[in-house]
Each structure stands twice: as C-alpha cells, then as structure tokens.
Coordinates of C-alpha atoms in Angstrom, one line a residue:
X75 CA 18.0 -10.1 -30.0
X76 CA 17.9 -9.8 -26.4
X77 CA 17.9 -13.3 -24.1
X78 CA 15.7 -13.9 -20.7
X79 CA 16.0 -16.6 -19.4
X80 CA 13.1 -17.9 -16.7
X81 CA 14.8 -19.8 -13.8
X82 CA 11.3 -20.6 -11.8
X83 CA 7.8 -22.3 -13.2
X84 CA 5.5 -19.4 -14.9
X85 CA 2.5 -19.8 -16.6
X86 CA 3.3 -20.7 -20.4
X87 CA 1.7 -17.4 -21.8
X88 CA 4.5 -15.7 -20.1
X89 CA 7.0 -17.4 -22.6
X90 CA 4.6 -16.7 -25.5
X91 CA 5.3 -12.7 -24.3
X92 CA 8.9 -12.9 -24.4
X93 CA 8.5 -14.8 -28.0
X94 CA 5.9 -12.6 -29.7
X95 CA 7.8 -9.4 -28.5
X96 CA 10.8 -10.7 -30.5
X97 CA 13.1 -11.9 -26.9
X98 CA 14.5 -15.2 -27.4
X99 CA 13.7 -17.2 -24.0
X100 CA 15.1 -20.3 -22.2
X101 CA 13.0 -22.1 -19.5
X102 CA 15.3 -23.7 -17.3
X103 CA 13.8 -24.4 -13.5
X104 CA 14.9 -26.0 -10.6
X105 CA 18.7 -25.2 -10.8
X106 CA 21.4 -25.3 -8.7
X107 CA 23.2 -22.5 -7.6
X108 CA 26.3 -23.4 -9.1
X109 CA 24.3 -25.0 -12.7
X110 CA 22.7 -21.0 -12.7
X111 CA 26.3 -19.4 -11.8
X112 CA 27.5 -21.6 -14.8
X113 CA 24.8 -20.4 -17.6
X114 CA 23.6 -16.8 -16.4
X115 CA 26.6 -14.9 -18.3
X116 CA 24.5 -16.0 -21.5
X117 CA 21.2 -13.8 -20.7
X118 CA 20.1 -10.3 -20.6
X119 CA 17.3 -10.5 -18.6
X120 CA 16.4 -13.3 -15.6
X121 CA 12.6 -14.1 -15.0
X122 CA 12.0 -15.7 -11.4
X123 CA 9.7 -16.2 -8.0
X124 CA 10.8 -17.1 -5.3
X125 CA 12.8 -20.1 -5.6
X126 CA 15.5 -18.7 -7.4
X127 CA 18.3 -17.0 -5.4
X128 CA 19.9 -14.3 -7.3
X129 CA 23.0 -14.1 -4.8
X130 CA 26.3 -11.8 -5.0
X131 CA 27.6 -14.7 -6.8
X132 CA 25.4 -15.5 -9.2
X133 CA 25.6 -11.7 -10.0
X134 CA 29.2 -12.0 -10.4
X135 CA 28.8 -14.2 -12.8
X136 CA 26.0 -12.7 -14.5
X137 CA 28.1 -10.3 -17.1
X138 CA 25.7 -9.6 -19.6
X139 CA 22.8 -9.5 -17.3
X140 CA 20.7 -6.1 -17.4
X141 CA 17.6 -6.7 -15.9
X142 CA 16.3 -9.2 -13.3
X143 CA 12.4 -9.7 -12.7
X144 CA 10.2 -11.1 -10.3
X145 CA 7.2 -12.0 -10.5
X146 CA 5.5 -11.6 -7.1
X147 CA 6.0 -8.9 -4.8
X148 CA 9.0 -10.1 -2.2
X149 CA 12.5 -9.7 -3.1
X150 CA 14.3 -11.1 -0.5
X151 CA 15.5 -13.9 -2.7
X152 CA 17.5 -11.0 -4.2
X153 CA 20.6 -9.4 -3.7
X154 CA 19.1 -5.9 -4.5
X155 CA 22.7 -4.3 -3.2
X156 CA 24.7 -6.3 -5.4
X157 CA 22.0 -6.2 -8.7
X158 CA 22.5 -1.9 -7.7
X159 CA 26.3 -2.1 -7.5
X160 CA 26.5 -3.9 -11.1
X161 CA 24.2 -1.9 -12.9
X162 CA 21.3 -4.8 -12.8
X163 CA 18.0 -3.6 -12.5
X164 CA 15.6 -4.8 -10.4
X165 CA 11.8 -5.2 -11.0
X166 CA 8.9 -6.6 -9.1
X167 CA 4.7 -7.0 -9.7
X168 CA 3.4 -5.6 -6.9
X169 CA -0.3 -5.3 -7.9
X170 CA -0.6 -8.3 -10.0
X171 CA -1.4 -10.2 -6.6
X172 CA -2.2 -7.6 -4.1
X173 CA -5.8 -8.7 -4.6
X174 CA -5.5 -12.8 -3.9
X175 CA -2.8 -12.0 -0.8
X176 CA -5.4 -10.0 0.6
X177 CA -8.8 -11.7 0.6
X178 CA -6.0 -14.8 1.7
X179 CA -5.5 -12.7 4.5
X180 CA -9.5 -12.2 5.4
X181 CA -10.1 -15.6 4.9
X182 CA -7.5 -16.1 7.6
X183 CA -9.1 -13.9 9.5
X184 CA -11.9 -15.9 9.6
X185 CA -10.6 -19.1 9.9
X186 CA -9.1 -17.7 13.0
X187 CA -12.3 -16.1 14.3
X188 CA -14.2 -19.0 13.9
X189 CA -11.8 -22.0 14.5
X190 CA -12.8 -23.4 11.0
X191 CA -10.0 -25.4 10.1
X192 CA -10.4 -27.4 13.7
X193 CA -14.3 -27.5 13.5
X194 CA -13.6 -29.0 10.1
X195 CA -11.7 -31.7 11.4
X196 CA -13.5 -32.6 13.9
X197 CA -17.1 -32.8 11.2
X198 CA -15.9 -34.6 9.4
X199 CA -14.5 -37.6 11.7
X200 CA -17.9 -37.9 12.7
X201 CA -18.2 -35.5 15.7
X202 CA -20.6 -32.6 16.6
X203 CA -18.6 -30.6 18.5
X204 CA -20.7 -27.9 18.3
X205 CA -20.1 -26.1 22.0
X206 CA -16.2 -26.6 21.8
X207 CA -15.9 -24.5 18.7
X208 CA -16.9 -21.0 20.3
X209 CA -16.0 -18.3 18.0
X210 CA -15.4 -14.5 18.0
X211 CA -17.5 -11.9 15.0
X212 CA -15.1 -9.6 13.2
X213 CA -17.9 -7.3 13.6
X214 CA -17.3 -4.1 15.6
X215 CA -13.4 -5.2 16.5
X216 CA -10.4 -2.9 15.5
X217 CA -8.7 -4.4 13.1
X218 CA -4.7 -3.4 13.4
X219 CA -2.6 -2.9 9.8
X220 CA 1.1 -2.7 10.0
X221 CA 1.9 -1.9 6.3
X222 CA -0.9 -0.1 4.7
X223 CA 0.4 -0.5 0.9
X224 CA -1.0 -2.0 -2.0
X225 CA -2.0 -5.2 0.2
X226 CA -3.1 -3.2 3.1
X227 CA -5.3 -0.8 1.5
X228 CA -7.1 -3.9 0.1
X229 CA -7.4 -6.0 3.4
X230 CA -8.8 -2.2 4.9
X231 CA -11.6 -2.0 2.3
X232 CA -12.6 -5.4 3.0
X233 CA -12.4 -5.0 6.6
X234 CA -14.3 -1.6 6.3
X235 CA -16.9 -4.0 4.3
X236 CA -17.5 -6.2 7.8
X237 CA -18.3 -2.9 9.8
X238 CA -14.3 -3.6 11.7
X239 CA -12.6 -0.6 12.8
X240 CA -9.1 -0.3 10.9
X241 CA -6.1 1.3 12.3
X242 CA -3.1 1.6 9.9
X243 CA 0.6 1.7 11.1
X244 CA 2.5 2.9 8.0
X245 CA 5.3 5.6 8.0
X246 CA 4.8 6.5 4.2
X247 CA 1.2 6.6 4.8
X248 CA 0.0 10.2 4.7
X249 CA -3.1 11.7 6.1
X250 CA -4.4 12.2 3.0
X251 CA -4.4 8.6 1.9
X252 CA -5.5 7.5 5.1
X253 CA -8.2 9.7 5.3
X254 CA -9.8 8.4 1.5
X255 CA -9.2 4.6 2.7
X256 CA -11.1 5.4 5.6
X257 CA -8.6 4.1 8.1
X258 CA -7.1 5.8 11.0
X259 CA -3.2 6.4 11.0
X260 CA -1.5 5.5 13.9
X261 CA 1.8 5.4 15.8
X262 CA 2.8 1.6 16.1
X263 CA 2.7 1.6 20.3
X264 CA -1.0 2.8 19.6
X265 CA -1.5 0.1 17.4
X266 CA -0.6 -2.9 19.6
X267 CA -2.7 -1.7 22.1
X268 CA -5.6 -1.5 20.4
X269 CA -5.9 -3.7 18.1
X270 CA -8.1 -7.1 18.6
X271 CA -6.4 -8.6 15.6
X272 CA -3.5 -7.9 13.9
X273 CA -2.1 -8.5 10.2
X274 CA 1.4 -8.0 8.5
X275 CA 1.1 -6.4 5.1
X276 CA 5.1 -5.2 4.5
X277 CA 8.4 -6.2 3.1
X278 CA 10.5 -7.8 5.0
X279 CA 13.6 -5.0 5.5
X280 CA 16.5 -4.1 8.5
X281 CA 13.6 -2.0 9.7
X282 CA 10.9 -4.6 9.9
X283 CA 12.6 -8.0 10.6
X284 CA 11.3 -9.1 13.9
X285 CA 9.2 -6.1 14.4
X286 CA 6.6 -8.5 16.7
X287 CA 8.8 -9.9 19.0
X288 CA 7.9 -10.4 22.9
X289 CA 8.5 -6.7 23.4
X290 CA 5.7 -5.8 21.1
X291 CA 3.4 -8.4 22.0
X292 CA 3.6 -7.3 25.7
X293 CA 2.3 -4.1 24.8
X294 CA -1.0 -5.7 22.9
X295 CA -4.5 -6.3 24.3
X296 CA -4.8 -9.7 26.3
X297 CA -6.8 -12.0 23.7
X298 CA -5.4 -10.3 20.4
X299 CA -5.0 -12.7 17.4
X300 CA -2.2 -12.0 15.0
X301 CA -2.4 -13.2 11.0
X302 CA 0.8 -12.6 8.9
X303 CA 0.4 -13.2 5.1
X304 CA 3.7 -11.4 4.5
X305 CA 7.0 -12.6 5.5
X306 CA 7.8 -15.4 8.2
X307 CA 11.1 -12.8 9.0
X308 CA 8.6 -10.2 10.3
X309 CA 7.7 -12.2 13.6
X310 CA 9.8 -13.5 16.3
X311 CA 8.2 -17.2 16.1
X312 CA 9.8 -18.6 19.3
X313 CA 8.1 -15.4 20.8
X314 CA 5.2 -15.6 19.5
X315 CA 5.2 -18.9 20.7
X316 CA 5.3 -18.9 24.5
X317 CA 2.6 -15.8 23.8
X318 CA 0.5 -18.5 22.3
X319 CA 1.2 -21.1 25.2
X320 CA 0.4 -18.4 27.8
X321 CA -2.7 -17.1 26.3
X322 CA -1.5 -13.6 25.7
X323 CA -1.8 -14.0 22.1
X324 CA -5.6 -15.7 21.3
X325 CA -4.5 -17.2 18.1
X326 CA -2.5 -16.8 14.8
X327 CA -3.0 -17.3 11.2
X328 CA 0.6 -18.3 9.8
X329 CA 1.0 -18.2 5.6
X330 CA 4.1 -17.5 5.6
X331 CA 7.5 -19.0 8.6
X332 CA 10.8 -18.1 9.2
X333 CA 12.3 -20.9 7.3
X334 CA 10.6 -22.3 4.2
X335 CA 9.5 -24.5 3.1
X336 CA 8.1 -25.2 6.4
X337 CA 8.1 -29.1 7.1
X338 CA 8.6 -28.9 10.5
X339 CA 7.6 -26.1 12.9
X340 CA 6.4 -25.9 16.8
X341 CA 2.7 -24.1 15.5
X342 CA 1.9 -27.1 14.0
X343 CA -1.0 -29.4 16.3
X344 CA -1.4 -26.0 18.2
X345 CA -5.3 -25.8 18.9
X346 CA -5.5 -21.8 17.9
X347 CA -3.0 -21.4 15.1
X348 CA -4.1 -21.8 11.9
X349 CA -1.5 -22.6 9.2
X350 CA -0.7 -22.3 5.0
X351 CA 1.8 -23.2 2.9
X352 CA 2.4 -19.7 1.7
X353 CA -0.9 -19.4 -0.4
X354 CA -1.0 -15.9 -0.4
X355 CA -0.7 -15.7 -4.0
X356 CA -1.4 -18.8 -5.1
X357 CA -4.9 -18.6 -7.4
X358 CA -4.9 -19.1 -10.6
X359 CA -5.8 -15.6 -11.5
X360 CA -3.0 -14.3 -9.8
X361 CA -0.2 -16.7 -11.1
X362 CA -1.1 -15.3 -14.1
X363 CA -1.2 -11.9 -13.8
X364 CA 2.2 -11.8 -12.4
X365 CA 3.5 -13.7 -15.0
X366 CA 2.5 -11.7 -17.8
X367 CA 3.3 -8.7 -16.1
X368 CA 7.2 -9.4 -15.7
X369 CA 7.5 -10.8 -19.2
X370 CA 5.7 -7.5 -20.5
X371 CA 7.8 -5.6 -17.9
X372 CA 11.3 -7.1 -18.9
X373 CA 10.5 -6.8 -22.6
X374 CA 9.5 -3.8 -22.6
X375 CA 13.0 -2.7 -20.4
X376 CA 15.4 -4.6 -22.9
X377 CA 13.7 -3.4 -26.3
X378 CA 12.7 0.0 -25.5
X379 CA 14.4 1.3 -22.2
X380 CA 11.2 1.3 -20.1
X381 CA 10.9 0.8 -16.7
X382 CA 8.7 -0.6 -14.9
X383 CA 7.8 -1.4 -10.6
X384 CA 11.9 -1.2 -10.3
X385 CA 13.2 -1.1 -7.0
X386 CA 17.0 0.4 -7.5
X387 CA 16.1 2.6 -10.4
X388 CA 13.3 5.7 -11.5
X389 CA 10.7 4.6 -13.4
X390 CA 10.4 5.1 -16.9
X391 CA 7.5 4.5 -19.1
X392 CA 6.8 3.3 -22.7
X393 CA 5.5 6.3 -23.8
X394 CA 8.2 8.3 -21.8
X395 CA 11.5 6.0 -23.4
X396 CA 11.6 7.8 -26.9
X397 CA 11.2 11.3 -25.4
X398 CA 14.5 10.7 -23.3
X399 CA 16.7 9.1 -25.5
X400 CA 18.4 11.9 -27.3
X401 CA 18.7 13.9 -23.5
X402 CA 20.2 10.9 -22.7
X403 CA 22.8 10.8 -25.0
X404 CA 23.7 14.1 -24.4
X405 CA 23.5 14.3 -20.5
X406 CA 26.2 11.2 -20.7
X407 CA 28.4 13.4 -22.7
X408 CA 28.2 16.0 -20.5
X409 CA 28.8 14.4 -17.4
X410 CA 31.4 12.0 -19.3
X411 CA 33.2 15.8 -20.3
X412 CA 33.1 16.8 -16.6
X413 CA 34.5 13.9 -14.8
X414 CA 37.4 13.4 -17.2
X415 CA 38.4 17.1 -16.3
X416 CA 38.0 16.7 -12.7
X417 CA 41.2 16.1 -10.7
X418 CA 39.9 16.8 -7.0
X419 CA 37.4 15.0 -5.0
X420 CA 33.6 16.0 -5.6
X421 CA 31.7 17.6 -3.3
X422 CA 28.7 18.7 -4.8
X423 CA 26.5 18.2 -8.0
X424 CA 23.7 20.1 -9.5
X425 CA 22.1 19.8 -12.5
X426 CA 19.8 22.6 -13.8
X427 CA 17.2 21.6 -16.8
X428 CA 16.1 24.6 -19.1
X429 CA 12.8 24.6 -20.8
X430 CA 11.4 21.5 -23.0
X431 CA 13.5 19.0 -20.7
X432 CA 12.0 20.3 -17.6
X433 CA 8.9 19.2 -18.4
X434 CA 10.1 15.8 -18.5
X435 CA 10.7 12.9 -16.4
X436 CA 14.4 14.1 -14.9
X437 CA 15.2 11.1 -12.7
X438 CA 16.6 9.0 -15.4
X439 CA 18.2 11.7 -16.7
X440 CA 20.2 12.8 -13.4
X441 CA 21.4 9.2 -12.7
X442 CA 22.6 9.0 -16.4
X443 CA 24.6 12.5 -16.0
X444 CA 25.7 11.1 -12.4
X445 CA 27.0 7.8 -13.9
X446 CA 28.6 10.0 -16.8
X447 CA 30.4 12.4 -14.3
X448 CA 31.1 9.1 -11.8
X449 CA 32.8 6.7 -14.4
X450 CA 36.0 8.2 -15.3
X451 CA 36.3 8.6 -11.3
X452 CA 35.5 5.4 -10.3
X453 CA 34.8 1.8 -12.0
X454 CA 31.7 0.1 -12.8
X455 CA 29.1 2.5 -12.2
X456 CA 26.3 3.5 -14.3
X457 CA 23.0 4.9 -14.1
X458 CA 21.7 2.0 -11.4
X459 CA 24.7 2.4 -9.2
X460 CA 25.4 5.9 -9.7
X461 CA 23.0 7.8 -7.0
X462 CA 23.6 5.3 -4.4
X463 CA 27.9 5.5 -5.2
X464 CA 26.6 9.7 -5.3
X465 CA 25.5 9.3 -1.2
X466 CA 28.3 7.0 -0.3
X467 CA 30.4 9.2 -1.3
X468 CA 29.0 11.8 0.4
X469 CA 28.1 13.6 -3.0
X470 CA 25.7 16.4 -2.5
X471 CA 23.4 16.1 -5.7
X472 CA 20.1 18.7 -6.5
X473 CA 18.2 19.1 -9.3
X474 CA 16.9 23.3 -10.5
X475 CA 14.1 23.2 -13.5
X476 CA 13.5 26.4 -15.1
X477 CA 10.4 26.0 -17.2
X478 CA 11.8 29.1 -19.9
X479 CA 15.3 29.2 -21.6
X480 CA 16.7 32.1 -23.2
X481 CA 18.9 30.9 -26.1
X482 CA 17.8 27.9 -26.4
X483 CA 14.2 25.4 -26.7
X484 CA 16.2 23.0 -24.1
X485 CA 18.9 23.1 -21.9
X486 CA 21.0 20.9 -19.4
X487 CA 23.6 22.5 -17.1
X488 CA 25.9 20.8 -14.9
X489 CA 27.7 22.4 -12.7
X490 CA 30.4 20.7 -10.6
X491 CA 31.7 21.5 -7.2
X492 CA 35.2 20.2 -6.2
X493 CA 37.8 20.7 -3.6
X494 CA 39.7 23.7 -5.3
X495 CA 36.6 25.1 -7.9
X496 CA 33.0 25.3 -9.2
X497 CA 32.9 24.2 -13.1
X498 CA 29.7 24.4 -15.5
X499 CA 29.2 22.5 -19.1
X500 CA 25.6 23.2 -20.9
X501 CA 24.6 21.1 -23.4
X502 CA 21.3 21.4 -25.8
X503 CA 19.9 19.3 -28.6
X504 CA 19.9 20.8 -32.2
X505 CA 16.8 19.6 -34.5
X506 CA 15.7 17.5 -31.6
X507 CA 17.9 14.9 -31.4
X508 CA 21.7 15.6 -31.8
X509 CA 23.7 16.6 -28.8
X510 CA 25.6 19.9 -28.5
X511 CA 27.7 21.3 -25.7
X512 CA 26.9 24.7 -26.3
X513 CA 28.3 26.5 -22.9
X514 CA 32.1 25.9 -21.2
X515 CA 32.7 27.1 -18.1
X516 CA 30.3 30.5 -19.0
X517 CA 32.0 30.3 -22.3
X518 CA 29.9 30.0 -25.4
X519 CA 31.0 27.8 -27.8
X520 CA 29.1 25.0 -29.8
X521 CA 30.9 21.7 -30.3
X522 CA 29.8 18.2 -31.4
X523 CA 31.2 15.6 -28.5
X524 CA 33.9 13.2 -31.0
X525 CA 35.2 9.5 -30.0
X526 CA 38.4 11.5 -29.3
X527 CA 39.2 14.5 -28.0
X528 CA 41.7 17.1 -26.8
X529 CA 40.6 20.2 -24.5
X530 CA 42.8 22.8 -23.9
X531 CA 42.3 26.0 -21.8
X532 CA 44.8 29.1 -22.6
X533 CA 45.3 32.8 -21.9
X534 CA 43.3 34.4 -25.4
X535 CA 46.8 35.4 -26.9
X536 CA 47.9 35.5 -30.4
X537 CA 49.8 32.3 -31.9
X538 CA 48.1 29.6 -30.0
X539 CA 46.3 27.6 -32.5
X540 CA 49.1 27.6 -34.9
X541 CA 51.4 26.2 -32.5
X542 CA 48.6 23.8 -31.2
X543 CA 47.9 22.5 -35.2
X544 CA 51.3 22.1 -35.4
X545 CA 52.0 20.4 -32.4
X546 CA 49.1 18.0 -33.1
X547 CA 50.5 18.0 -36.8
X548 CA 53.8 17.0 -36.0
X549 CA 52.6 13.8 -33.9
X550 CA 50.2 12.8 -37.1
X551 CA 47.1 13.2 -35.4
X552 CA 44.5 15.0 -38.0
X553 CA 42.1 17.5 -36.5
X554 CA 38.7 16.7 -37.5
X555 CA 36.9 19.6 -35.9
X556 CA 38.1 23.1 -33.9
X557 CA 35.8 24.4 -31.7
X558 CA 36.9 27.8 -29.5
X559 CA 35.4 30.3 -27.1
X560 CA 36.4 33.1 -25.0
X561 CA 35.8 35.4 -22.6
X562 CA 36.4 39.1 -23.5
X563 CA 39.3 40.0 -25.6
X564 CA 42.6 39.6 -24.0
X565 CA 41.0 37.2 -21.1
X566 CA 40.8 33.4 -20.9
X567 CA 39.7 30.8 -24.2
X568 CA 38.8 27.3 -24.5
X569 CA 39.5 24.9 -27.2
X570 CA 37.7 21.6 -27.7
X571 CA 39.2 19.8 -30.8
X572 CA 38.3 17.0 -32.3
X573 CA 41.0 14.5 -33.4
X574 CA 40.5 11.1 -35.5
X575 CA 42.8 9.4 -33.1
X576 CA 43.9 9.5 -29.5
X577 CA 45.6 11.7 -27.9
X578 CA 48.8 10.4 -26.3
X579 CA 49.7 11.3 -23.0
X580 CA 53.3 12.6 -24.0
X581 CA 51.2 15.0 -26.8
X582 CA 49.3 16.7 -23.8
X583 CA 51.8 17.0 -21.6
X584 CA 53.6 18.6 -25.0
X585 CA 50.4 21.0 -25.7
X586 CA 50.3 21.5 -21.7
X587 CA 54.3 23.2 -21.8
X588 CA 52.7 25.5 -25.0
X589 CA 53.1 29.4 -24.1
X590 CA 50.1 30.4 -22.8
X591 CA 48.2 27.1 -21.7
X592 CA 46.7 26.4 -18.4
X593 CA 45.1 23.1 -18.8
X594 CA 45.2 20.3 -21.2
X595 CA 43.5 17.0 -21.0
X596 CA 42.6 14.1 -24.3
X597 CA 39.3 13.3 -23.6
X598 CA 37.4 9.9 -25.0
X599 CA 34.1 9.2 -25.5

C-alpha cells in the first residue's frame, strides 16, 4: 500500500481521498525541517502548500519518495531541480484556484480605484470624508496583464466584463489564444507604457524575478497603479517604493511581499497601497478544490501511473496508464540493451515508433527508453531525470512516428549514435503485452529480454555455437534460451543467449578470445 504523507493543513476530505483510494496517509503539520528530514524516507508521496519547504535536503533524505504534490499553484517552496535529479515528480493544481486568485485580483482593483479600504476606515470612526476619497472608474482604462495563463485569461474576461481595454504580455501566448480572449498581445515595453493599471499573473522564475523594478516603472504612464496577486519576488519592493513616494506609481494593491509572512513592511500606513495577507486563494471553495485535486492527483500517480499538472515530467492520463504499460516495459529493455553495449560517449538519440504505438502518447515513453539507454551510463537517472541529464549532456534526442508498419502491428526502434558508430535495436509486443526485441542491428532475430544475459557478435562461421555452449558449459552456467541472426551467409551474426545465472567477467573475456568473435558483453536486466 502506497504511503502520503500531508505535511501542511488540507481540508479533511482530502485524507478521506487518500483513504477510500486504498493510500495509507499520515497528517503531520507544522514540522521542522530537520523533524521532516527525519520521517520523509517512510512515504511515497508528500501532500503540501506552501509552508512546507521540500529542500535539497529533505530530498536527500526522501528515499522512497516518488511523488510530491502541491496543492496551489506556486512551487517555489520546491526544489523542482533536485525532485528532477532524483526521479521525484512534481505536481501542482493550477486551476483548482485560478478562479478565487482572480476575482481577488479585481477586487483589488477596485479597492485601489476607489480607495475602499481607507474610506472604510475613516466611516467607520465617525467621519464623512466624502471629498478626500476621490476615486478613478475602471471603465474605458487599459488594463495591463503580464502573464496571461490560467489566472490571466480569467482576470481578462472580467476586465473585458467592465468595458477595460486588456493588453496581455505573455511569451507563450499565441495569436490565436489572444485573439478568442479578446485581449491584445503585446511586447512588454508596450505594455508599461500603456497601461493605467497593471497586474502580475506569473510564476515567479530566473526570468521573472524582479521584472518591475525602477527600470520598468520608468517606462510606465505617470499615475499607473500596479496590483500583484502573484509572487512578492516579481517586484522590486524598495523600487516600487520611492515610485510610490514620488507619485510615479498612483497606487498598489500588494497580496503577496517579498518575505512572508509579512509582519513588517514599509507599504504598510501608506495612504495608496492597499494590502492582504496573501488571500489570493483563500475561499473556502477554493481550499477545497485544491485539496481534493492533489489527493486525487497523487493517488491516481502512485496506484495507476497517471500523471497529472506535473511540472518535470509528460503528462499521463488515467485512461492513457494501461495503454502504456506493456510499451513501457519493453522500451526499458531496449534502451536498458543499448546502453549496456555502448562503450563511447553518446551523441545522438532517435527513437522511431511504428504503427499502433504512434498513435499514442510517446512522451512517457521516450523518457522511459532515455532513462533505460542513460542508466548503465550514468547513476540515478530515470524517466524524470533522464531528458534533462539527455540536454546536459548535450544528447541530441528526436522522435520519427510512422503511422503503418510492415512486419509488425507495433514497433519501437532505437537507434543510437556514438563517437565511433550508429546502432539500431527494434522491439514489438507479441499478443499485446509481452515484449520482444525482434530487430539487432538490421538483423532479424526474435528474443525474449532474460534477468541475465550474454550477447555476442561473431563472423557467421561454422563451429561457433559449439564452442560458445561449451565454453558457457564448462563455467556451469545453463543456457536457458539461444536466440541468433545474421546477415547473408558467410557475413556477420548475432547471438543473444539467455543464461540462468550471471555472466562473469572472466567468461566474456573467455567467449571474447573465441575464433571468430568481435564483441562480447553479459548483459542484466
């Protein structure tokens, strides 16, 4: 039975998930780091928000660990690097409060607009203070997105609902998309300078940390007013500061600071900034939602191998899980096969997929043959780490899908480029679900992938399994299975044998001095 445990308060139907889908679960909050560094070794899967910090070190210790989820959208309280390097995915719920964040943002918006917070105040100590509370209408302003996402997209519709004009800064925004939300895409320069108020709706990365800082506000209309419902990281606050004190900047709406939580900070008493605790999320409806979706999400990863809003790895859904399995069985062997007889450095990878598997979902699959042809090369990868090790490494990987195959109802080739040679190993599934490698190096042959194995390649001359038995006779290793191919008579053959034991390293180098044999190498599996 798989094991979660949830490190950070969710709502108790969450636990009732985990439970009812047959995953035992621990609710342990409020730990220290060293108290979770002490315990996480014990769990499969880790359920948090934002409190818990899943560090480098807490991954270290985290040897059982498969799956971490948050619920919420940020993962900044994650080391998404490290989870990648040791093969822990990573999920998030990025719609379960894209709804709440952004009507928290509107209502910001207006709070801002209409100095409500202030005139609030001031009502209710007695005062009618109606002249000093001079407000702005959203009506006919250009609204300014810098992230035009899941949030975004929502904040635009609203927006588009108060008759504002929305602009959208958004690389991975494409025309199309803009063009249905009804927002205009623009250039981030374009954006500052247009804009009459401005909201963050992106995660906080290298390429967006401090992406308003003085230089950028500089370049905005005199009078804008900035909200940020995202990530304190995203604004330069000392910046955004003297902007405020100078009169550059109007106002700002702040739900989220640089350092939380937030007991201290220079916006507080300021006349036109309006500030939150980070409430973004915080309704009911929404703690909720998240919560159930990361207990469904990490259940459904740990019993059936779906995946789910993961940020290091291809999704992979329910229905899609049962297809795979069997490719991925054999796509492991294959790549498993090709790394243990690669001696040189890689230099390129491709992978072709043959009819029934290219109608699939190949992403999975290529990490798993990546992670396959990686491991014997390197340690600790697998099918998380394995792309990323693929590009530092400098590993040219592509993917070829041929809807039709000629021989066969499925096929997976890999093909392997090296410093000295190219290489090619095809496998197929017979009745569906058991793996074959059916192809060596254009060779036709059919084998069943063992626990142990021996492959040998020789010069197709007479003699050479005889002496090969009785080499393999004379060190008492039984042969379980003989599998050959070759090329036209009197060219090259390969041998894959199955053996009930391993092959020692002495009995290769033995078969290796045979008459006739270029290559030997004991495989495991």
């Amino acid at each position: 039975m798989p094991k979660v445990l949830i490190s950070d308060s969710l709502s108790p139907a969450a636990v009732a998930i985990f439970r009812d889908r047959g995953v035992e679960v621990d609710v342990k909050t409020d730990l220290k780091p060293e108290e979770l560094k002490a315990i996480i070794g014990q769990y499969d899967g880790l359920a948090i928000r934002s409190a818990t910090k899943v560090t480098k070190e807490v991954l270290a210790a985290a040897t059982n660990l498969k799956v971490v989820g948050r619920a919420g959208i940020g993962v900044d309280n994650v080391d998404v690097p490290a989870a990648t390097q040791r093969g822990v995915v990573v999920m998030n719920t990025p719609f379960g409060n894209s709804i709440t964040t952004a009507e928290h943002a509107i209502a910001m918006m207006f709070a801002l607009a209409r100095q409500l917070p202030d005139a609030n105040a001031s009502t209710h100590a007695g005062k009618w203070e109606k002249s000093r509370f001079m407000g702005v209408e959203l009506f006919g302003k250009t609204l300014g997105l810098i992230g035009c996402g899941n949030i975004g997209s929502i904040v635009a519709d609203r927006a588009i609902g108060l008759k504002m004009k929305v602009i959208a800064y958004d690389p991975f925004l494409s025309p199309e998309r803009a063009l249905d939300l009804g927002v205009e895409k623009v250039e981030l320069d374009g954006l500052f300078a247009r804009a009459d108020f401005l909201t963050l709706h992106t995660p906080l990365t290298d390429q967006t940390r401090n992406i308003i800082d003085a230089a950028a506000i500089a370049k905005m209309k005199p009078g804008v007013r900035i909200i940020n419902c995202a990530r304190g990281g995203l604004i330069v606050e000392d910046d955004l500061l003297a902007a405020l004190k100078s009169g550059h900047v109007a106002g700002a709406a702040l739900d989220v600071f640089a350092v939380e939580p937030a007991k201290e900070s220079a916006f507080f008493g300021l006349p036109n900034v309006v500030c939150t605790p980070h409430l973004g999320a915080a309704t009911s409806e929404a703690q909720e939602n998240v919560a159930l979706q990361v207990a469904e999400q990490i259940s459904d990863f740990l019993l059936s191998g779906a995946v789910t809003n993961a940020l290091n790895m291809p999704s992979v859904t329910a229905e899609e899980a049962p297809k795979l399995k069997p490719y991925l069985a054999l796509v492991e062997q294959l790549g498993g096969f090709a790394g243990q007889i690669t001696e040189t450095r890689l230099k390129a990878v491709n992978i072709t997929y043959e009819g029934d598997v290219a109608q699939l979902n190949t992403r999975p699959i290529t990490s798993v043959i990546l992670a396959g042809l990686l491991r014997p090369l390197l340690d600790s990868v697998n099918m998380v780490s394995a792309p990323v090790v693929a590009r530092e490494y400098d590993i040219d990987v592509s993917e070829t899908k041929r809807e039709t195959c000629e021989d066969y109802h499925t096929l997976v080739r890999l093909t392997v480029t090296t410093e000295r040679q190219t290489r090619s190993i095809a496998g197929s599934l017979f009745a569906g679900t058991k793996p074959r490698i059916v192809e060596l190096e254009g060779i036709s042959l059919e084998a069943e992938v063992a626990r142990n194995m021996l492959f040998v390649r020789n010069e197709d001359k007479p003699g050479f399994i005889g002496r090969l038995g009785t080499v393999l006779g004379d060190a008492g290793i039984n042969i379980a299975n003989f599998n050959l191919g070759r090329r036209p008579e009197g060219g090259s053959a390969l041998a894959l044998v199955s053996v009930d034991s391993p092959v020692a390293e002495e009995i290769v180098k033995t078969v290796q001095g045979l008459p006739s044999v270029v290559q030997a190498k004991a495989l495991n599996f």
